[in-house]
CSV table of C-alpha atoms in Angstrom, one decimal:
chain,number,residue,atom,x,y,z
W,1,UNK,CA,-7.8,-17.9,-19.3
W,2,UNK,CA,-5.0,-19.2,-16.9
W,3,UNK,CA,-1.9,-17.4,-16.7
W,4,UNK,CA,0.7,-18.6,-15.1
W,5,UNK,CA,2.6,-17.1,-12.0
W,6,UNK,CA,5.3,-18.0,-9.6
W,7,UNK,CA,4.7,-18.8,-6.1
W,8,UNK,CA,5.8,-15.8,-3.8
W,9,UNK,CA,8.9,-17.3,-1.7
W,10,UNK,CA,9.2,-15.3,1.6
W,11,UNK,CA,12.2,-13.0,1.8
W,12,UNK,CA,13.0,-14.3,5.3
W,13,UNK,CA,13.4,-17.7,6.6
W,14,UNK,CA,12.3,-17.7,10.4
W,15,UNK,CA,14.0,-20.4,12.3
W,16,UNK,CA,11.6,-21.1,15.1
W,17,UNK,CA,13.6,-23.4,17.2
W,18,UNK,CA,13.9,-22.7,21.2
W,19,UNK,CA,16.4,-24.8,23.4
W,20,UNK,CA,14.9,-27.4,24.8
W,21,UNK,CA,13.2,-27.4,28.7
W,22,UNK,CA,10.5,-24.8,29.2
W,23,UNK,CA,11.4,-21.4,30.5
W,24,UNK,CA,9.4,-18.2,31.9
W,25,UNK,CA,8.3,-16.2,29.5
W,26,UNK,CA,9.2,-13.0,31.1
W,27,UNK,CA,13.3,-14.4,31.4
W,28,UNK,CA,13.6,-15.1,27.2
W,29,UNK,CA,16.3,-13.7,25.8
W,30,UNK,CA,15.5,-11.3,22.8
W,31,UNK,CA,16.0,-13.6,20.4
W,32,UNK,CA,14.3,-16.3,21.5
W,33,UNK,CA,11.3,-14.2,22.8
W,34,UNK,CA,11.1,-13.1,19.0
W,35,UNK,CA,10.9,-16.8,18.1
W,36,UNK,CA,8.6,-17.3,21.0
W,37,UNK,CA,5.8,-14.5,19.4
W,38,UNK,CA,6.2,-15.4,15.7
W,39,UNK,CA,5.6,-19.2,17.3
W,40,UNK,CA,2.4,-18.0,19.5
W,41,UNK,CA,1.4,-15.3,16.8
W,42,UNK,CA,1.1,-18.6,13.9
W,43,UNK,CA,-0.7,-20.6,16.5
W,44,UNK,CA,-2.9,-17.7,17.6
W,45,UNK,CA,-4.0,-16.9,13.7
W,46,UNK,CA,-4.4,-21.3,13.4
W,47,UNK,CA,-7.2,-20.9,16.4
W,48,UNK,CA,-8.7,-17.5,15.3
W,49,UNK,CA,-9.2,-19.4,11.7
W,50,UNK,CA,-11.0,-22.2,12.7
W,51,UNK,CA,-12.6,-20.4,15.8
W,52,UNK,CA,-11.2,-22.1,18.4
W,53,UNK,CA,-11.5,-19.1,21.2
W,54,UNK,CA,-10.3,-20.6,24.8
W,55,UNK,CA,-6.8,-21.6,22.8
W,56,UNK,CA,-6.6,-18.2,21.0
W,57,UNK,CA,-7.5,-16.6,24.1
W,58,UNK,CA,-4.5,-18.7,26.1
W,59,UNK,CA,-2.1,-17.7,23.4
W,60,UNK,CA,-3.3,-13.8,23.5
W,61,UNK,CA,-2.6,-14.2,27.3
W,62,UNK,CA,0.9,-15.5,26.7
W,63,UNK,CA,1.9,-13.1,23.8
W,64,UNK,CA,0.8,-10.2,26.0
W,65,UNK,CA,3.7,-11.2,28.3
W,66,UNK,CA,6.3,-10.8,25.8
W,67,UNK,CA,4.9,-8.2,23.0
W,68,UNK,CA,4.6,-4.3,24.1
W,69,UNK,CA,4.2,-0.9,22.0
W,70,UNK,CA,7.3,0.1,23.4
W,71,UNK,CA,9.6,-2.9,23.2
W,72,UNK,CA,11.9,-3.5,20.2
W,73,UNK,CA,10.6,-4.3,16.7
W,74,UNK,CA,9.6,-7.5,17.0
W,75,UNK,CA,7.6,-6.9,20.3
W,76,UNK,CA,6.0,-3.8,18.6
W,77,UNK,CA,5.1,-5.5,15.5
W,78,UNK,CA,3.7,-8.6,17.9
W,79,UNK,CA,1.8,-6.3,19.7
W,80,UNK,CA,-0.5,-5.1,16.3
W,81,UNK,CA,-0.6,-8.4,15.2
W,82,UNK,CA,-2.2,-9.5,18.7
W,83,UNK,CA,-4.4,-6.5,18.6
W,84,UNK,CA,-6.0,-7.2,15.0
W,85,UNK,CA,-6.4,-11.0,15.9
W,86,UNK,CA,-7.9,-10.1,19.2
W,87,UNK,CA,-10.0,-7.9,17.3
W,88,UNK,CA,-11.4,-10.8,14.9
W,89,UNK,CA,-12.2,-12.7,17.6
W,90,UNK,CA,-14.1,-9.9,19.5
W,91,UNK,CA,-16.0,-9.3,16.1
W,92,UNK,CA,-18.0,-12.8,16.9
W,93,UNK,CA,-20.1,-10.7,19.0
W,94,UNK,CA,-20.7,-7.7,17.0
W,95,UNK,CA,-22.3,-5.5,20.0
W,96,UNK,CA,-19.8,-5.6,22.3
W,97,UNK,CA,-17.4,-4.8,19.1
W,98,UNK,CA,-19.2,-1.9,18.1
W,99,UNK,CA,-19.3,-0.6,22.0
W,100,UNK,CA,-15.5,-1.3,22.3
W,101,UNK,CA,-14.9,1.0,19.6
W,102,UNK,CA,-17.1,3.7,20.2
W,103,UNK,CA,-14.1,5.6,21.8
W,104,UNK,CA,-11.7,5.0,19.0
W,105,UNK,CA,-9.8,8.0,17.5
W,106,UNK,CA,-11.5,8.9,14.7
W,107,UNK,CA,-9.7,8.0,10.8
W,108,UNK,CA,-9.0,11.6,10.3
W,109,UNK,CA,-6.0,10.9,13.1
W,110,UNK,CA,-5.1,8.2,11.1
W,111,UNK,CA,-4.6,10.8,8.0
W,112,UNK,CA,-2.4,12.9,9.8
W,113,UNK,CA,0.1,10.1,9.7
W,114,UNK,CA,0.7,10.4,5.9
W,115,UNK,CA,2.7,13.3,5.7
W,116,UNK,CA,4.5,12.2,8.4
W,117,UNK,CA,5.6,9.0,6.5
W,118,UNK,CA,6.5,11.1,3.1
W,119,UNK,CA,8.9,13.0,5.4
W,120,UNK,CA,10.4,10.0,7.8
W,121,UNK,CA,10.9,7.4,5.2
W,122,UNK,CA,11.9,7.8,1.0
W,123,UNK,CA,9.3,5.5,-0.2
W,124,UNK,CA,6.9,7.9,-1.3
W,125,UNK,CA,10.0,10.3,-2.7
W,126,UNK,CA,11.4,7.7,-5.1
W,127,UNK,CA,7.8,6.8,-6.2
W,128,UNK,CA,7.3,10.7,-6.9
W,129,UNK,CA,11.3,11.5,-8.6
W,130,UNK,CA,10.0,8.3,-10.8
W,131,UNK,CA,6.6,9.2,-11.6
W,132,UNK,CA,7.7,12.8,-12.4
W,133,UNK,CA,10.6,11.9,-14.6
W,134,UNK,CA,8.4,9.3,-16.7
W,135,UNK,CA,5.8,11.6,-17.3
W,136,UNK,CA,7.8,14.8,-18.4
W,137,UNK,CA,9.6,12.3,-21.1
W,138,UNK,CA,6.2,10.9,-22.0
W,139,UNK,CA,4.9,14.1,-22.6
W,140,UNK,CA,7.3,15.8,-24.1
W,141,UNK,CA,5.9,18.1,-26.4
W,142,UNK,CA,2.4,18.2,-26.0
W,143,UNK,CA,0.4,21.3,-25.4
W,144,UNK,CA,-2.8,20.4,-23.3
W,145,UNK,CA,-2.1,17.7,-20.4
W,146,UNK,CA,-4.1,16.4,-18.4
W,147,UNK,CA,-3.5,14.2,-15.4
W,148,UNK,CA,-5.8,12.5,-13.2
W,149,UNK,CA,-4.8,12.1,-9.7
W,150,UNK,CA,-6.8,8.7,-8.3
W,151,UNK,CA,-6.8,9.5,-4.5
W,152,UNK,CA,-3.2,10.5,-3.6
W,153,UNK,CA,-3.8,14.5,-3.2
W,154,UNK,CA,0.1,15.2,-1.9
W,155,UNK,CA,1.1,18.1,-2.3
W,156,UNK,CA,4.7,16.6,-2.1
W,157,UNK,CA,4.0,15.0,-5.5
W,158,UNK,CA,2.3,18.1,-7.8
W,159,UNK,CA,4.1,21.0,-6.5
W,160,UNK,CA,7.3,19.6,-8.1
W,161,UNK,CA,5.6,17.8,-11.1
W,162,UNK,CA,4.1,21.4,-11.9
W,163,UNK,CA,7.6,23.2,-12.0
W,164,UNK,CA,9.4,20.5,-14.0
W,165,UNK,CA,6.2,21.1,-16.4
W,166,UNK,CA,7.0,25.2,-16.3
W,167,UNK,CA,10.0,24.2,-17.6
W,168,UNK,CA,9.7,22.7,-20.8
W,169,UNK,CA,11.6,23.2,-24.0
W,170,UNK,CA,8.5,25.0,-26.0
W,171,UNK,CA,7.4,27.0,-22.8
W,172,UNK,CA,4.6,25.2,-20.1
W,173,UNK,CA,2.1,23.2,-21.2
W,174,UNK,CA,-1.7,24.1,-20.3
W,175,UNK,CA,-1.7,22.1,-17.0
W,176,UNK,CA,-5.2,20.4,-15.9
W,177,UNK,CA,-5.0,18.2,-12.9
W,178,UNK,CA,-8.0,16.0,-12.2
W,179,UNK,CA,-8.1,15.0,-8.4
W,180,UNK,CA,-10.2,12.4,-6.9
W,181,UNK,CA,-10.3,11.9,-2.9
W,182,UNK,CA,-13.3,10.7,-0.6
W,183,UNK,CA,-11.3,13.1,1.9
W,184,UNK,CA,-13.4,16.8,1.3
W,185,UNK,CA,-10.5,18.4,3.0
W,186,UNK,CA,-7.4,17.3,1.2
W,187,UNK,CA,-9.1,19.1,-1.9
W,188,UNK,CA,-10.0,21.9,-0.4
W,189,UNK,CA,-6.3,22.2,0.7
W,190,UNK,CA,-4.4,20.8,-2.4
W,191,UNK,CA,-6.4,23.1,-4.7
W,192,UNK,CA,-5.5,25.9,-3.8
W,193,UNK,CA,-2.3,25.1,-3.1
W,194,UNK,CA,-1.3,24.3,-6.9
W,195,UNK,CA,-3.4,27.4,-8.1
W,196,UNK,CA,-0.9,29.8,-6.6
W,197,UNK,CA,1.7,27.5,-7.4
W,198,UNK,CA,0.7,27.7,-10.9
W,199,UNK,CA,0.3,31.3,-11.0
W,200,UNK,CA,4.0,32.0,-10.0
W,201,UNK,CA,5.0,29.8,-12.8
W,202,UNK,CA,3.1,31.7,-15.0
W,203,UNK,CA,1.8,28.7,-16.1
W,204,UNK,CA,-1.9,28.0,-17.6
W,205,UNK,CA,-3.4,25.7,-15.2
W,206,UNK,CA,-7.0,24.6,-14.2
W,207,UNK,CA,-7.5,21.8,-11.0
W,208,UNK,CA,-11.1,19.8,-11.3
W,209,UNK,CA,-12.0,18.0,-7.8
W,210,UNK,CA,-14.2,15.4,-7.4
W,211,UNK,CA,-14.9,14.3,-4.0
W,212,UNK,CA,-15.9,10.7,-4.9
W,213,UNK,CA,-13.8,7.0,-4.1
W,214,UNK,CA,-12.9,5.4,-6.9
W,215,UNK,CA,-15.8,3.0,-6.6
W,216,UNK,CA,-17.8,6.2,-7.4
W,217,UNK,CA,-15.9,7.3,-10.1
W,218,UNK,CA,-17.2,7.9,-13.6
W,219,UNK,CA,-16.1,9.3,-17.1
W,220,UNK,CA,-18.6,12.4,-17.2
W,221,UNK,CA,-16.7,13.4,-14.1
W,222,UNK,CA,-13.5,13.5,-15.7
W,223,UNK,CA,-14.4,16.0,-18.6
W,224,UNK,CA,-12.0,14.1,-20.9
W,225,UNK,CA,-11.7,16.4,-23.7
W,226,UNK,CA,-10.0,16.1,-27.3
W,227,UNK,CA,-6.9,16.5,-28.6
W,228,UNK,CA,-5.9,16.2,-24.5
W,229,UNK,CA,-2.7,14.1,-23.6
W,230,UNK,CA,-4.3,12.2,-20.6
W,231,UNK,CA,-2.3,10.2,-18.2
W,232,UNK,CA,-3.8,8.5,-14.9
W,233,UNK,CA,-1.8,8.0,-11.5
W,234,UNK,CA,-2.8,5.8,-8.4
W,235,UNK,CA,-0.9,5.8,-5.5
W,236,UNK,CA,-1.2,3.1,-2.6
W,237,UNK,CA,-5.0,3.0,-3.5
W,238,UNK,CA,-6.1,0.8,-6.5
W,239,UNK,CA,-5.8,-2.2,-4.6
W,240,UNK,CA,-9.1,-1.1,-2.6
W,241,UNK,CA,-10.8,-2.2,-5.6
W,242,UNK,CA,-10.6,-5.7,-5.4
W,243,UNK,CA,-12.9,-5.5,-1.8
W,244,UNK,CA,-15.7,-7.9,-2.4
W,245,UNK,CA,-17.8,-10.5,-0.6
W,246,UNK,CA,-15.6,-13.4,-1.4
W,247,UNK,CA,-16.9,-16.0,1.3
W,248,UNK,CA,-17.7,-18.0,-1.1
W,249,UNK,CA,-14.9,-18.4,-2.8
W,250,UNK,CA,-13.0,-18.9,0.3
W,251,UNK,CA,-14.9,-22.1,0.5
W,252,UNK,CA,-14.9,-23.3,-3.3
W,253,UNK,CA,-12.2,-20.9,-4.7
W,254,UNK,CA,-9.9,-23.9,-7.1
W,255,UNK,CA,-6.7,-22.3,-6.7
W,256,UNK,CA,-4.8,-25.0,-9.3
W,257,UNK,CA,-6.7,-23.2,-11.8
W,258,UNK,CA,-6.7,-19.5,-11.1
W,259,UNK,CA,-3.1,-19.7,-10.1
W,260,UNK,CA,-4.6,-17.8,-6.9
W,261,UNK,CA,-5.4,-14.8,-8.7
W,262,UNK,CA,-9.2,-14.2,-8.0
W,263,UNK,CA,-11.2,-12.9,-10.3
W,264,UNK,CA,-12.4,-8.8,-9.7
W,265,UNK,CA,-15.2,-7.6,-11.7
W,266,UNK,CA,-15.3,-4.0,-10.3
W,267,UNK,CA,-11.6,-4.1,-10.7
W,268,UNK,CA,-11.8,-4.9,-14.7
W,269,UNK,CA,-14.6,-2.6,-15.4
W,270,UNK,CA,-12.7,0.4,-13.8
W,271,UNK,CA,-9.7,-0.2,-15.8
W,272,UNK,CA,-11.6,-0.8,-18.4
W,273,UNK,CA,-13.1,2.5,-18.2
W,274,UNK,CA,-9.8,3.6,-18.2
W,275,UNK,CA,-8.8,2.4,-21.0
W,276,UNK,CA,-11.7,3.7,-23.1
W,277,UNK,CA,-10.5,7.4,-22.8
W,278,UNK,CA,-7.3,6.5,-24.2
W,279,UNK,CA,-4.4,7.6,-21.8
W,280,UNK,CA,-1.0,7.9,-23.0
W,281,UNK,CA,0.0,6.4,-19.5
W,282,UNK,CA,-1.2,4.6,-16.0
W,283,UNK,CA,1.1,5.1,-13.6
W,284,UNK,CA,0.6,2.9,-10.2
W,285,UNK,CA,2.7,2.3,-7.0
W,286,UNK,CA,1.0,-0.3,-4.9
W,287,UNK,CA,2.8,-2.5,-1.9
W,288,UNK,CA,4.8,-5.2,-3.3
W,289,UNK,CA,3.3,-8.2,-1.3
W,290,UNK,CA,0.3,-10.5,-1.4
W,291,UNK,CA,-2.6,-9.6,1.3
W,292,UNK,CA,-5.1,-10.8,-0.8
W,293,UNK,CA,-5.1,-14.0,-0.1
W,294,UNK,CA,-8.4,-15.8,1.0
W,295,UNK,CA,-7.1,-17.9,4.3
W,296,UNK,CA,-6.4,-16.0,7.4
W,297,UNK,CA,-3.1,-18.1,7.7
W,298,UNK,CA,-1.7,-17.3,4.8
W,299,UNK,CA,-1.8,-13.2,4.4
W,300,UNK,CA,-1.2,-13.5,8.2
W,301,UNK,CA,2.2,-15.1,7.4
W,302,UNK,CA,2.9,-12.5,3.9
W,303,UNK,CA,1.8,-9.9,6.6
W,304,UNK,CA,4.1,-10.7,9.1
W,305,UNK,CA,7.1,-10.8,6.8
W,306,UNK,CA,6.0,-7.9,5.1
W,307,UNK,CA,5.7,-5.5,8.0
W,308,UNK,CA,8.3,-6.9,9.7
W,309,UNK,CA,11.0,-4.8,7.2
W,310,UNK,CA,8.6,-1.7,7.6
W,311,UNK,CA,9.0,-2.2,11.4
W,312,UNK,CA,13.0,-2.7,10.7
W,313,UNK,CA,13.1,0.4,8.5
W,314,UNK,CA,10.9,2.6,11.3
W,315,UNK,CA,13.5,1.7,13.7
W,316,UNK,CA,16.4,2.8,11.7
W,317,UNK,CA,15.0,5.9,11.3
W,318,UNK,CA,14.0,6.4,14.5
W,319,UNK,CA,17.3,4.7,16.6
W,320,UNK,CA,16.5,3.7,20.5
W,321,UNK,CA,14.1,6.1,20.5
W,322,UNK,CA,11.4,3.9,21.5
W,323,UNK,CA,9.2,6.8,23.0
W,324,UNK,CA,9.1,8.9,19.7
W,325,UNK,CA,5.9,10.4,19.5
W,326,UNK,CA,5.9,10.1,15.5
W,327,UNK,CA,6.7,6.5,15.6
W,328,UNK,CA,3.9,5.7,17.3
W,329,UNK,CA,1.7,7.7,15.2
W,330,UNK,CA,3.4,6.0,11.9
W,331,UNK,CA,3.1,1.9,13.5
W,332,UNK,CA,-0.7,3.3,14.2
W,333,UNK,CA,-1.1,3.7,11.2
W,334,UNK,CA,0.5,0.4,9.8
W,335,UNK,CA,-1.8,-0.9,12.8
W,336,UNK,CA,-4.8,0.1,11.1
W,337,UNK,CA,-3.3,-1.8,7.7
W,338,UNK,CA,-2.9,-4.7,10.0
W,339,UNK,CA,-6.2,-5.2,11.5
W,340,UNK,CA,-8.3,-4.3,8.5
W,341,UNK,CA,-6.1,-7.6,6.5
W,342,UNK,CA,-6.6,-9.9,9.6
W,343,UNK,CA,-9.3,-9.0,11.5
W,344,UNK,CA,-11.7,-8.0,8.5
W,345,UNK,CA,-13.6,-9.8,5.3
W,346,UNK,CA,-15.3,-9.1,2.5
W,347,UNK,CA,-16.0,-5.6,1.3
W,348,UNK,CA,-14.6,-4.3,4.6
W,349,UNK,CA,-11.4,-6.1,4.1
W,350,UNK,CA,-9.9,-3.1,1.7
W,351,UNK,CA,-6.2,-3.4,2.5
W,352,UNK,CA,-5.7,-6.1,-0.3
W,353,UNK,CA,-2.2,-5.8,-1.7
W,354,UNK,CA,-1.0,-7.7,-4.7
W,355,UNK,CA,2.7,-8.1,-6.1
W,356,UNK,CA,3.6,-6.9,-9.1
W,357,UNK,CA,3.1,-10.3,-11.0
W,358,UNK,CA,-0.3,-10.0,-10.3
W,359,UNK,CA,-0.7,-6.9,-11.6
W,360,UNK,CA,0.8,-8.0,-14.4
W,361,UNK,CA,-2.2,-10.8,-14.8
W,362,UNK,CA,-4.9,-8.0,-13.9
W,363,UNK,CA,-3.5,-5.5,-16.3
W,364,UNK,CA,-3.2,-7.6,-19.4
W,365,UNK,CA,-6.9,-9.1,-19.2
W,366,UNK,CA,-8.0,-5.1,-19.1
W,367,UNK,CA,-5.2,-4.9,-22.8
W,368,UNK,CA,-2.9,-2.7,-21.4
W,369,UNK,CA,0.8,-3.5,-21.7
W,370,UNK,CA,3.9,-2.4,-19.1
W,371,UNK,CA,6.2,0.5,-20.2
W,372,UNK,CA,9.8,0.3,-19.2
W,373,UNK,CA,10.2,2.6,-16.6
W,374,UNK,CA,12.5,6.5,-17.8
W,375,UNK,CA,16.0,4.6,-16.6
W,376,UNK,CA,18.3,3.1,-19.1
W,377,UNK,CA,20.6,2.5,-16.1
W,378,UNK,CA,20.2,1.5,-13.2
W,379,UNK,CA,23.2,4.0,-12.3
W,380,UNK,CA,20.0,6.6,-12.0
W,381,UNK,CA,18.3,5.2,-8.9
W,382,UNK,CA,21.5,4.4,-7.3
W,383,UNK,CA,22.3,8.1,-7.5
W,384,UNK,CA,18.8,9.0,-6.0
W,385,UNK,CA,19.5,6.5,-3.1
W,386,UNK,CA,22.7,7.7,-2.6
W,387,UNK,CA,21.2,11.2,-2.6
W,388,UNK,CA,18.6,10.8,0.1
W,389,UNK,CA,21.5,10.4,2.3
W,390,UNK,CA,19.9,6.6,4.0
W,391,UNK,CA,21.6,3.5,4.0
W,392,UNK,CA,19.2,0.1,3.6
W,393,UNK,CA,17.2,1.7,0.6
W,394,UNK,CA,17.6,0.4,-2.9
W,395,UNK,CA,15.9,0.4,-6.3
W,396,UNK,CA,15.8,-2.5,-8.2
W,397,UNK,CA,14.5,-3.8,-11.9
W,398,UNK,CA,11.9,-6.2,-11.9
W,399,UNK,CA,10.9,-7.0,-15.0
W,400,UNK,CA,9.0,-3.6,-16.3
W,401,UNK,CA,8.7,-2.3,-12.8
W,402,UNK,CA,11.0,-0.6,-10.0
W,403,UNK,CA,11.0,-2.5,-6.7
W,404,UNK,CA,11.5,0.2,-4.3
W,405,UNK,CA,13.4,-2.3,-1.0
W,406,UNK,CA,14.3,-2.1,2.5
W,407,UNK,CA,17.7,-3.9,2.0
W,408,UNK,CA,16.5,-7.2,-0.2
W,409,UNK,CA,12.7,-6.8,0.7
W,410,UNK,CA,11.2,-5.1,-1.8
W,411,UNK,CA,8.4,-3.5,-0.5
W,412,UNK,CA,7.0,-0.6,-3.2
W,413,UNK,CA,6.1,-1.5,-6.9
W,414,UNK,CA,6.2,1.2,-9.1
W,415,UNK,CA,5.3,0.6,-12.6
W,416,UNK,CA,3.8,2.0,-15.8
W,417,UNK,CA,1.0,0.8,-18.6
W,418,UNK,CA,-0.4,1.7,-21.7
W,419,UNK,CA,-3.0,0.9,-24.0
């Protein structure tokens, strides 16, 4: 079935003219040493691709001189990019990769960078104020709820969600929370958390964990029950489904008739599970650009743009503070995005963001359909802009979605299906 979709048009058009004559590298201006590293980074990503390593090396050598941790936003953003392409390249030779990384900080340091972003940046509040709002007036008036969480496990999302719950009309519902994470320890800590929470509500609750991915998920786990009002909710993780060994297709994939949209069996199956117990509502929040894209060039060049208004957006948080211990543990963490979309491929390549339109195409071949998200105006998320007290944040309407941006980048989707 082909389905048609618009060409993503970048956001940001990068003018990559330099005055003419060469210069030292070290002696650019700002501006033009930005246009320098977007220049060498594209050429860099051009050799990597077609394994051309003395010319990738030379252009490493030269975007070393101009990119740096510490430096502004374009140097820092330069300075991942180099890293995940210099990774690639060492991958060639996969012993002295796997003895370069044996002193590597361990992923649970990556973890501890999550909180950190709920609390720096409103992203992850919006998606929550909108999740929560949609699914108290979805499930007004039932009795016995129950929501699956599929691998988010913040606290920051079900501590509120259960008091809104406790104060319902008819009295609180009886509350079960299903919560999936491969991570032992954010159960263990969650769980508890919302028991007592639940407790001094006064509210009937029960919490199921199930230490599995969501590769590993299956329905007996879930203990659906009848007469139960069932809604699912992935956050920033259903997009590690479509990992697969796609070599091939990156040799034979026709793109003229999939409209670039490849297919995903384990992708389909899951939501068909999904859709086999019924839910009421699938809520998902996902990054709103295209990473999975076969060629190295061309999610190099999405990722680039992409990351380049997170970058922007850490730095107006964080001012001239270029030494800011928790900005370098947040761009660590949107390092690790980096490198797993250039430097890795197939099933190890998990970081494979869609847009919305996409996920559009995805979720209609499993028969679900969008649900308008709770606002009739738009006047509601300007008010919860306004409120978090930030200026470059907006919501917008995108067809049945909200587009959570960084000025006019949208960078969040958050949307809502049914069967």
């Amino acid at each position: 079935m082909s389905t048609s979709l618009p060409s993503p048009k970048p956001e940001v058009t990068l003018s990559l003219a330099l005055s003419p004559g060469p210069t030292p590298l070290e002696t650019l201006k700002p501006e033009e040493r930005g246009i320098r590293l977007i220049q060498l980074l594209l050429t860099c990503a051009k050799h990597a691709s077609s394994g051309n390593l003395h010319r990738a090396d030379e252009c490493l050598r030269k975007i070393s001189l101009l990119a740096s941790v510490s430096g502004d936003s374009m140097q820092r953003l330069s300075a991942r990019f180099a890293s995940a392409l210099a990774i690639r390249l060492v991958k060639r030779w996969p012993g002295l990769h796997k003895a370069l990384n044996y002193t590597q900080l361990p992923k649970q340091e990556v973890d501890q960078a999550k909180p950190l972003f709920g609390r720096a940046f409103p992203y992850l509040g919006f998606s929550y104020a909108i999740i929560a709002r949609t699914l108290i007036k979805v499930m007004m008036g039932e009795r016995v709820i129950h929501l699956v969480d599929l691998g988010s496990g913040d606290a920051n999302l079900w501590v509120p969600l259960l008091r809104s719950f406790s104060c319902s009309p008819d009295g609180p519902p009886h509350l079960k929370v299903t919560c999936m994470n491969a991570n032992k320890a954010v159960l263990e800590k969650l769980g508890p958390r919302l028991v007592k929470e639940a407790e001094a509500l006064d509210m009937p609750f029960q919490f199921n964990p199930l230490n599995v991915s969501l590769r590993e998920l299956t329905l007996d786990m879930l203990k659906v029950r009848s007469g139960e009002a069932l809604a699912f909710i992935s956050i920033l993780n259903l997009h590690t489904l479509l990992a697969e060994d796609d070599r091939v297709d990156a040799h034979f994939l026709d793109n003229s008739k999939s409209n670039g949209i490849k297919d995903s069996k384990q992708m389909f199956q899951f939501l068909s599970m999904i859709r086999s117990v019924s839910p009421k509502l699938l809520l998902l929040v996902e990054k709103e650009a295209d990473h999975n894209l076969n060629r190295l060039v061309d999610r190099f060049v999405e990722g680039l743009h992409y990351y380049s208004a997170v970058f922007d957006s850490i730095d107006a948080t964080f001012g001239t503070n270029m030494s800011s211990g928790e900005r370098l543990v947040l761009e660590e963490m949107f390092g690790k995005e980096i490198e797993n979309i250039v430097a890795c491929e197939g099933l190890e390549r998990e970081e494979r963001h869609e847009r919305y339109g996409r996920w559009m195409v995805r979720f209609g071949q499993a028969r679900f359909k969008p649900v308008r998200i709770w606002y009739d105006s738009m006047e509601d998320a300007k008010q919860m802009v306004e409120a978090c007290g930030r200026d470059g944040y907006k919501i917008v309407n995108e067809k049945a979605s909200l587009m959570i941006c960084w000025h006019d980048r949208p960078l969040y989707a958050v949307s809502s299906w049914t069967c």
